[in-house]
Tab-separated table of C-alpha atoms in Angstrom:
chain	number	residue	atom	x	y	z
A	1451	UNK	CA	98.362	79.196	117.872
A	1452	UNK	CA	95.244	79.239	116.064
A	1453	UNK	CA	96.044	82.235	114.401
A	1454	UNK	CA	99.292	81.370	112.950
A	1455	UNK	CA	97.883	80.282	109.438
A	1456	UNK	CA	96.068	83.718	109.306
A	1457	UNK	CA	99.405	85.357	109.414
A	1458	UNK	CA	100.967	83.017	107.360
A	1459	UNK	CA	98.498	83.850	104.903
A	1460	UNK	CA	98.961	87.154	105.153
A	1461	UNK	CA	102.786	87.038	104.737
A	1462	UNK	CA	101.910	85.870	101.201
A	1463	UNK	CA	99.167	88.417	100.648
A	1464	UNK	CA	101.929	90.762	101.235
A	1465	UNK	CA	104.498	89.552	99.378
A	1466	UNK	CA	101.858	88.906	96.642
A	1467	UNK	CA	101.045	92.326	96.626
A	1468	UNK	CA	104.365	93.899	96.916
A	1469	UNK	CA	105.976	91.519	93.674
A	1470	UNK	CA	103.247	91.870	91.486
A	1471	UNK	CA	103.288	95.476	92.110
A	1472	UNK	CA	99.865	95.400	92.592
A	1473	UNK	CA	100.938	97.899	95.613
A	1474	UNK	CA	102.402	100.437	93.745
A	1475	UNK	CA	100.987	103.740	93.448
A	1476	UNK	CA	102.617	104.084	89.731
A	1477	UNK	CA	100.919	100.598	88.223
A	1478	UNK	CA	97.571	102.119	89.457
A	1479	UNK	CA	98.092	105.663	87.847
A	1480	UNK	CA	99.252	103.057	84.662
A	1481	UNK	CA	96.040	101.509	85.472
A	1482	UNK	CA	93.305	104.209	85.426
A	1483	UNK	CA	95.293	106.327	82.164
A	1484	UNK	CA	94.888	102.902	80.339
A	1485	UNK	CA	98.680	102.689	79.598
A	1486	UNK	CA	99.316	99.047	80.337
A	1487	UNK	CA	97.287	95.691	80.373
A	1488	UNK	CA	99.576	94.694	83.452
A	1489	UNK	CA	96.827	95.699	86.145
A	1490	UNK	CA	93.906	94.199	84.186
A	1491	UNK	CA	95.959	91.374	83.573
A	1492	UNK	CA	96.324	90.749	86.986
A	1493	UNK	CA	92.963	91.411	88.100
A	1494	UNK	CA	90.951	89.544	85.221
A	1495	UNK	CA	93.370	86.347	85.918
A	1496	UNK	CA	92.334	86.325	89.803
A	1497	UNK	CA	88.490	86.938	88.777
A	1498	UNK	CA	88.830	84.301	85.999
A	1499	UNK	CA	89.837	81.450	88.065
A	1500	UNK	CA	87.752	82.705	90.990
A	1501	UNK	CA	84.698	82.315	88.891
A	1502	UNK	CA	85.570	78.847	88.256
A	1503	UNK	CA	87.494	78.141	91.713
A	1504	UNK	CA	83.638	79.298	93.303
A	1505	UNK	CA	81.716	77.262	90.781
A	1506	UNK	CA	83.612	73.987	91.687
A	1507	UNK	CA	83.335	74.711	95.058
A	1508	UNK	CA	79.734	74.976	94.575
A	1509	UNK	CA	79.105	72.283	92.257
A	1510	UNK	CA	80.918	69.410	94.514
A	1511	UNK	CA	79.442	71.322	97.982
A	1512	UNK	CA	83.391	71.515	99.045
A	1513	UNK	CA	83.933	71.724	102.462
A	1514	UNK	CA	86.523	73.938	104.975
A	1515	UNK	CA	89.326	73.229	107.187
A	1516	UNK	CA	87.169	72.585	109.977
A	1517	UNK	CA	85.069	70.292	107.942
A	1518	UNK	CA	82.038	73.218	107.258
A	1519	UNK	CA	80.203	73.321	103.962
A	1520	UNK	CA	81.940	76.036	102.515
A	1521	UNK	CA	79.155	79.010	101.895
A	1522	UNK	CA	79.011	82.260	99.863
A	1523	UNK	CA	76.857	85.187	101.114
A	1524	UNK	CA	75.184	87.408	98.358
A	1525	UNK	CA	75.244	90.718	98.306
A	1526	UNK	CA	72.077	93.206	99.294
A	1527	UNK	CA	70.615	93.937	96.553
A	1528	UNK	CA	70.649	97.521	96.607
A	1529	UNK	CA	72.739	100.025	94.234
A	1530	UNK	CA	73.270	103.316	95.030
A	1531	UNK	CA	75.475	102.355	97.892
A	1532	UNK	CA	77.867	100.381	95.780
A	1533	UNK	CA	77.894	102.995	92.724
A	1534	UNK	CA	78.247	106.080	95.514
A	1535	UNK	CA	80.678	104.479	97.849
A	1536	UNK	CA	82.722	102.695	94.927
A	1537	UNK	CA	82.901	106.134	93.297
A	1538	UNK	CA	84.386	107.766	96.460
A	1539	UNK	CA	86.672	105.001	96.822
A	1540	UNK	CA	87.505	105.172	93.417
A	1541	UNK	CA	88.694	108.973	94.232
A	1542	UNK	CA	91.605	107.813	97.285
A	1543	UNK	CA	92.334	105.000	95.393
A	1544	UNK	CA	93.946	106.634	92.577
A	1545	UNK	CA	95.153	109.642	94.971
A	1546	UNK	CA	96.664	107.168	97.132
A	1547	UNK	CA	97.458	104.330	95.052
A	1548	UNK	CA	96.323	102.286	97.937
A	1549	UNK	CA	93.579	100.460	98.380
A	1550	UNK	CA	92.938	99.173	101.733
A	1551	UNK	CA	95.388	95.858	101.900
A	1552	UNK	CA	98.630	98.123	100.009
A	1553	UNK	CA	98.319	100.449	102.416
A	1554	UNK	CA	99.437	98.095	104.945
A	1555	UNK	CA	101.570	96.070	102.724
A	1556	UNK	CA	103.355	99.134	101.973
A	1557	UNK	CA	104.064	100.367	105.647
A	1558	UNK	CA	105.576	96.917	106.083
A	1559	UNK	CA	107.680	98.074	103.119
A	1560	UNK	CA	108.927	101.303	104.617
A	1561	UNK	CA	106.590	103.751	103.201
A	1562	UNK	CA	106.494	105.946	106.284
A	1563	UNK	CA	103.577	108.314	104.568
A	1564	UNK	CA	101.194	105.153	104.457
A	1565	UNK	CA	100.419	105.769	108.363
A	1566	UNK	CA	99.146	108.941	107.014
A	1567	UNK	CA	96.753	107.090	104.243
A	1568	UNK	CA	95.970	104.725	107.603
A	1569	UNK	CA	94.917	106.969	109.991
A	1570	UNK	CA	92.593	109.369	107.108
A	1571	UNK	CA	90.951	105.706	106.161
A	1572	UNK	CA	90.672	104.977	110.162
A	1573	UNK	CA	88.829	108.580	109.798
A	1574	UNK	CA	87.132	107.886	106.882
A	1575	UNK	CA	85.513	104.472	108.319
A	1576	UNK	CA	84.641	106.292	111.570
A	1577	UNK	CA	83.174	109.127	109.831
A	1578	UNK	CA	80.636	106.757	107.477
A	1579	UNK	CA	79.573	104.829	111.121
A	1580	UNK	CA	78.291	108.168	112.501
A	1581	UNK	CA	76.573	109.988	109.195
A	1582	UNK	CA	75.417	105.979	107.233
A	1583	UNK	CA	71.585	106.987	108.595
A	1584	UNK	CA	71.521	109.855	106.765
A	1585	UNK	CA	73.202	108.643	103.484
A	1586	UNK	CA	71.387	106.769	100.901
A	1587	UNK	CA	71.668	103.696	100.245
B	442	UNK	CA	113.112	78.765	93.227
B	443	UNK	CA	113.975	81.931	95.215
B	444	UNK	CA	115.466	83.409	91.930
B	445	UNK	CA	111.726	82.944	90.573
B	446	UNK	CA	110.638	84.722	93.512
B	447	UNK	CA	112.948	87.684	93.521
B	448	UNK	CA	112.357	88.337	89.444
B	449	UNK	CA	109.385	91.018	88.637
B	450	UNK	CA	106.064	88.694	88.626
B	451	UNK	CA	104.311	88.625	85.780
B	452	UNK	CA	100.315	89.904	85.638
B	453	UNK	CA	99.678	86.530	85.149
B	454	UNK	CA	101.120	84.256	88.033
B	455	UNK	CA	100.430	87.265	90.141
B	456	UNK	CA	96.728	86.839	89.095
B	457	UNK	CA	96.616	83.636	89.950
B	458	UNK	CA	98.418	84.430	93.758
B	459	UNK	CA	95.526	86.295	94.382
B	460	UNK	CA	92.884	83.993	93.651
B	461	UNK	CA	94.926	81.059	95.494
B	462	UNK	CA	95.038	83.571	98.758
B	463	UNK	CA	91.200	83.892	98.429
B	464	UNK	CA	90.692	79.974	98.529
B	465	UNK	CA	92.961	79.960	101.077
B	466	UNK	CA	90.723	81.925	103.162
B	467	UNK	CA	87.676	80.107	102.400
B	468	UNK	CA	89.222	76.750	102.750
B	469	UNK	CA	90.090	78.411	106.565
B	470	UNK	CA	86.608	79.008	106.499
B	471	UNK	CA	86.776	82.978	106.046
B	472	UNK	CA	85.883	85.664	103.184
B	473	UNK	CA	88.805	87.482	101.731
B	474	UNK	CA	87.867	91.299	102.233
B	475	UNK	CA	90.694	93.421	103.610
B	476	UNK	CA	88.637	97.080	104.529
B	477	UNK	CA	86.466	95.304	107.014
B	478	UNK	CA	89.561	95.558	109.674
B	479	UNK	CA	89.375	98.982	109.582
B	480	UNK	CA	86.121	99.419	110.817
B	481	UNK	CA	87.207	96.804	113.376
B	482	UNK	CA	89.491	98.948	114.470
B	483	UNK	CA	87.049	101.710	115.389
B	484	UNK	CA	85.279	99.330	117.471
B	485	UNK	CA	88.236	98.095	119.458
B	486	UNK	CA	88.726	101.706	120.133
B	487	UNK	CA	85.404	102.134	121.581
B	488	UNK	CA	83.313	103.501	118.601
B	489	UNK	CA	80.684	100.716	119.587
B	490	UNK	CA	79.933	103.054	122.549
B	491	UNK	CA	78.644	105.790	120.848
B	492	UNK	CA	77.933	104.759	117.312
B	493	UNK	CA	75.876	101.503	116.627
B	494	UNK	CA	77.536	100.548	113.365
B	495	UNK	CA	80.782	100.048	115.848
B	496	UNK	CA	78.928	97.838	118.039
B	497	UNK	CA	79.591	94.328	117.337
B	498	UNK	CA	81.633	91.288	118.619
B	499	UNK	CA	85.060	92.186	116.776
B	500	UNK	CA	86.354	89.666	119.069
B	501	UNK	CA	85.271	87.559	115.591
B	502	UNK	CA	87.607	89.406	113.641
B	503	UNK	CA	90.811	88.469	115.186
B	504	UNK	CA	92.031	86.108	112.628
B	505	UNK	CA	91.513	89.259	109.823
B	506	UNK	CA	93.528	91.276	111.808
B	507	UNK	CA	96.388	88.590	112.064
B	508	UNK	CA	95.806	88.385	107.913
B	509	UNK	CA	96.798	91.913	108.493
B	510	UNK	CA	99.744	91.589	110.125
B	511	UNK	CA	100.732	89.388	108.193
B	512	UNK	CA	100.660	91.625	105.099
B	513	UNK	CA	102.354	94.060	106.839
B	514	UNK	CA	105.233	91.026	107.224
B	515	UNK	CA	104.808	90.093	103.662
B	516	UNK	CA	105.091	93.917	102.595
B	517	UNK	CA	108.760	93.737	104.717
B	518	UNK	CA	110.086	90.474	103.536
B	519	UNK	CA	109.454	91.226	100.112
B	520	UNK	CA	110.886	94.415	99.591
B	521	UNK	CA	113.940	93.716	102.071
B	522	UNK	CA	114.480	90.054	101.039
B	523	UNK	CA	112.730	89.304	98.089
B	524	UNK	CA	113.712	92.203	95.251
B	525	UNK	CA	115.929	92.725	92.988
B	526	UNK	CA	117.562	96.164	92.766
B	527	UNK	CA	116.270	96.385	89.103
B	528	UNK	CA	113.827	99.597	88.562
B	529	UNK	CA	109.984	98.826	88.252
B	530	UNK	CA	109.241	98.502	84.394
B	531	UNK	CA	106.642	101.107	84.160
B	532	UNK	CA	104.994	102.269	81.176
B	533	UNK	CA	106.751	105.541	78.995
B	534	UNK	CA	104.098	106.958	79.027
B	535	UNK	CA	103.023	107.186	81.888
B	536	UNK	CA	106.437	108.225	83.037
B	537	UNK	CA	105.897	111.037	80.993
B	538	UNK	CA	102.127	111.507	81.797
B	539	UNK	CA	103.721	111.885	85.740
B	540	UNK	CA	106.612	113.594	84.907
B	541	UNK	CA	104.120	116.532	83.550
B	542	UNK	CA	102.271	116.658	87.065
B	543	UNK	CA	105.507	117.373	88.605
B	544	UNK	CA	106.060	113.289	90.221
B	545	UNK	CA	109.177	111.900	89.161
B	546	UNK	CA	109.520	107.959	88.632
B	547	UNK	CA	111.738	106.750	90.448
B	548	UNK	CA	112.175	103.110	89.406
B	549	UNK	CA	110.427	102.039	93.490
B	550	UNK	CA	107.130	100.579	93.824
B	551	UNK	CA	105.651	104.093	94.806
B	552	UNK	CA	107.048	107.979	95.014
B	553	UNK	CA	109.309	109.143	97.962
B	554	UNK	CA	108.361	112.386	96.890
B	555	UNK	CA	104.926	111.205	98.138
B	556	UNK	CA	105.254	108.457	101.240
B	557	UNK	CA	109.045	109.266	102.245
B	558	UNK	CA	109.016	110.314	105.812
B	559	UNK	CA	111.235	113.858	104.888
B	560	UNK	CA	107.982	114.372	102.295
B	561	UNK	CA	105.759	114.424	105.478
B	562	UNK	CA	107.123	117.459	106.355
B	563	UNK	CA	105.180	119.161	103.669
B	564	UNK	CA	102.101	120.112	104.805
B	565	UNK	CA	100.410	119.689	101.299
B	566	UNK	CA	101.006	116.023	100.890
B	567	UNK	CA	100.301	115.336	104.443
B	568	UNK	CA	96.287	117.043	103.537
B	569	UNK	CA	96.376	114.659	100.113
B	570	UNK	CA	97.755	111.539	101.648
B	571	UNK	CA	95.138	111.988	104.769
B	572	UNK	CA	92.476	112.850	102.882
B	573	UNK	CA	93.219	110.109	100.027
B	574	UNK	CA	93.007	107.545	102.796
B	575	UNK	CA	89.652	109.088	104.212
B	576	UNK	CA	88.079	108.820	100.709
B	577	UNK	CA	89.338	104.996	100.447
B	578	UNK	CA	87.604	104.197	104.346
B	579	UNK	CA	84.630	106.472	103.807
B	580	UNK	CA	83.965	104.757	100.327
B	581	UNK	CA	84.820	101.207	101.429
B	582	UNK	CA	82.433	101.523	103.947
B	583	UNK	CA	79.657	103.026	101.945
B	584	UNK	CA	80.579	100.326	99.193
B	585	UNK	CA	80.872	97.315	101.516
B	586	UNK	CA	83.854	95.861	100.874
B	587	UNK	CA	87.065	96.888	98.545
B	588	UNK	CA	89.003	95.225	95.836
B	589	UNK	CA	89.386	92.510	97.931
B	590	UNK	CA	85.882	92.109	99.190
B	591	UNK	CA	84.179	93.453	95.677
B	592	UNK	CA	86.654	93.051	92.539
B	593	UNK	CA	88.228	89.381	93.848
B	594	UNK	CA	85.442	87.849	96.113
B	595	UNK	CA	82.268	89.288	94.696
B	596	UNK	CA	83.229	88.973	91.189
B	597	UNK	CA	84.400	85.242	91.550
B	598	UNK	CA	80.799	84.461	93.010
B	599	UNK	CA	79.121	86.598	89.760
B	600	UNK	CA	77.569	89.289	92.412
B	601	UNK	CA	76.267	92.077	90.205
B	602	UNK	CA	75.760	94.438	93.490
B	603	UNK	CA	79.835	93.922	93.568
B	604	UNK	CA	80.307	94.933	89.437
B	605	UNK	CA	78.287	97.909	90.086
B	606	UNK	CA	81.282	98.579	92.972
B	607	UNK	CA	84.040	97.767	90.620
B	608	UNK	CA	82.312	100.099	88.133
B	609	UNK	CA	81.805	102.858	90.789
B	610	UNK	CA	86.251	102.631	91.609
B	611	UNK	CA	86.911	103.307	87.684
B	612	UNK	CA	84.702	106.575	87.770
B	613	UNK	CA	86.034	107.931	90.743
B	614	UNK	CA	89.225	106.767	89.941
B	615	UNK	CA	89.110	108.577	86.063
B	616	UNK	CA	87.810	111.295	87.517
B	617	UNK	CA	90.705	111.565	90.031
B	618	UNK	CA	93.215	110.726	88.088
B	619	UNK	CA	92.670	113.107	84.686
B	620	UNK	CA	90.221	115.991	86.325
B	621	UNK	CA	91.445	116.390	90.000
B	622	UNK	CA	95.329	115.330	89.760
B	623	UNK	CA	96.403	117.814	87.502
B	624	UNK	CA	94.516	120.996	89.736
B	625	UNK	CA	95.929	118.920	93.281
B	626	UNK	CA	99.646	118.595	91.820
């Protein structure tokens, strides 16, 4: 029972994703040929009020659900990783038009071919655990 | 109110739906960043055994794979219950810019000439949409997190390691979309 509000919260991630068509693989080839300011719209809104949503959570030490100080974890401070791994994520992304959460979104949707995108990103995670020793970061 | 819901959302109440599912998840105490699942997955599978990266408690990952499932609900209520019949209003351009690379629009969220099942019996897209989704989960990984975990969470909390992420998805996504695309379609 303790998991219910994570699925409920997911149910609207989903639905989020799916109406604001956030999900779809043509907004996101809209997106990266700079034909619309509905993807950036979307995007800079959610970062907007999450840089103030963060800030006030900060500011008056707001706490969770289970009555925790709510804490933020910064990122390591290192950059190739981010630059190298964002660029190859970049890549599926727009061949794709999934990023990580779609892709399930859009199997719940009926796309059969997204169990395709799955199982290559299943590959793709497994396949960065054996060789990360040997990549830079 | 379910009238609202069924019309096309626009960027900006969709913007804000994102950022109210990412308090959500703090205010349960959790980080909103969707790509880590996958590499729970691996480790329920047993990738822990062999690979250390795989070897951690995923038992402490449950509740992000029940946000998962219930994404893959969300993805099935809204399209079933929660759409209009009306075709997605996508640019004419772009419509065009697809229409040269051979990928007809056909008014749904994305292609059935890419994702229908009858389209996996082409061996081509079966290679691009497998090998799309290894670039996303190799790169995640690499990158630490996604849009979730990078362009929403980081952002919000002003990480820099997390803009030079967001920056690294535009250059591999240009470079997909106007170098690559036209020589893979």
């Amino acid at each position: 029972m303790k998991f219910i509000k994570y699925i409920l919260a997911g149910i609207l991630f989903g639905i989020i994703m799916t109406k604001s068509e956030a999900a779809s693989w043509y907004r996101i080839q809209e997106m990266f040929r700079f034909q619309s300011l509905h993807m950036y719209g979307i995007i800079g809104t959610a970062v907007l009020l999450g840089v103030i949503a963060v800030y006030l959570i900060k500011k008056f030490e707001v706490r969770d659900i289970g009555g925790s100080p709510i804490v933020f974890h910064d990122k390591d401070k290192a950059y190739r990783k981010y630059l190298i791994g964002g660029t190859i994520f970049g890549l599926g992304w727009a061949l794709t038009g999934a990023c990580p959460g779609p892709m399930f979104v859009n199997l719940g949707s009926g796309y059969a071919g997204m169990a395709v995108v799955i199982l290559g990103a299943l590959v793709g995670t497994y396949l960065y655990g054996t060789i990360k020793n040997k990549l830079p970061h | 109110m379910i009238d609202f819901i069924k019309q096309p959302w626009s960027w900006y109440f969709s913007g804000m739906m994102i950022s109210l599912t990412m308090l959500l998840l703090l205010f349960f105490g959790k980080s909103f960043g969707f790509s880590s699942n996958l590499r729970t997955m691996c480790s329920m599978a047993g990738a822990g055994k062999k690979i250390k990266f795989f070897d951690f408690n995923w038992k402490n990952q449950i509740w992000n794979l029940m946000f998962l499932a219930g994404s893959v609900l969300g993805g099935f209520i809204a399209t079933n219950y929660l759409s209009e019949p009306a075709p997605l209003q996508l640019s004419a351009t772009t419509v065009a810019d697809l229409g040269q690379l051979g990928i007809s629009f056909d008014g749904n969220l994305n292609p059935s000439a890419l994702f229908s099942l009858e389209a996996m019996k082409d061996f081509k897209t079966l290679a691009i949409l497998l090998s799309g989704g290894l670039l996303v989960g190799f790169g995640s990984r690499y990158a630490g997190g996604c849009t979730s975990g990078h362009a929403i969470s980081g952002l919000s909390n002003l990480q820099v390691p997390s803009l030079v992420a967001v920056i690294g998805f535009f250059i591999g996504g240009l470079i997909m979309t106007f170098l690559l695309m036209p020589f893979i379609f």
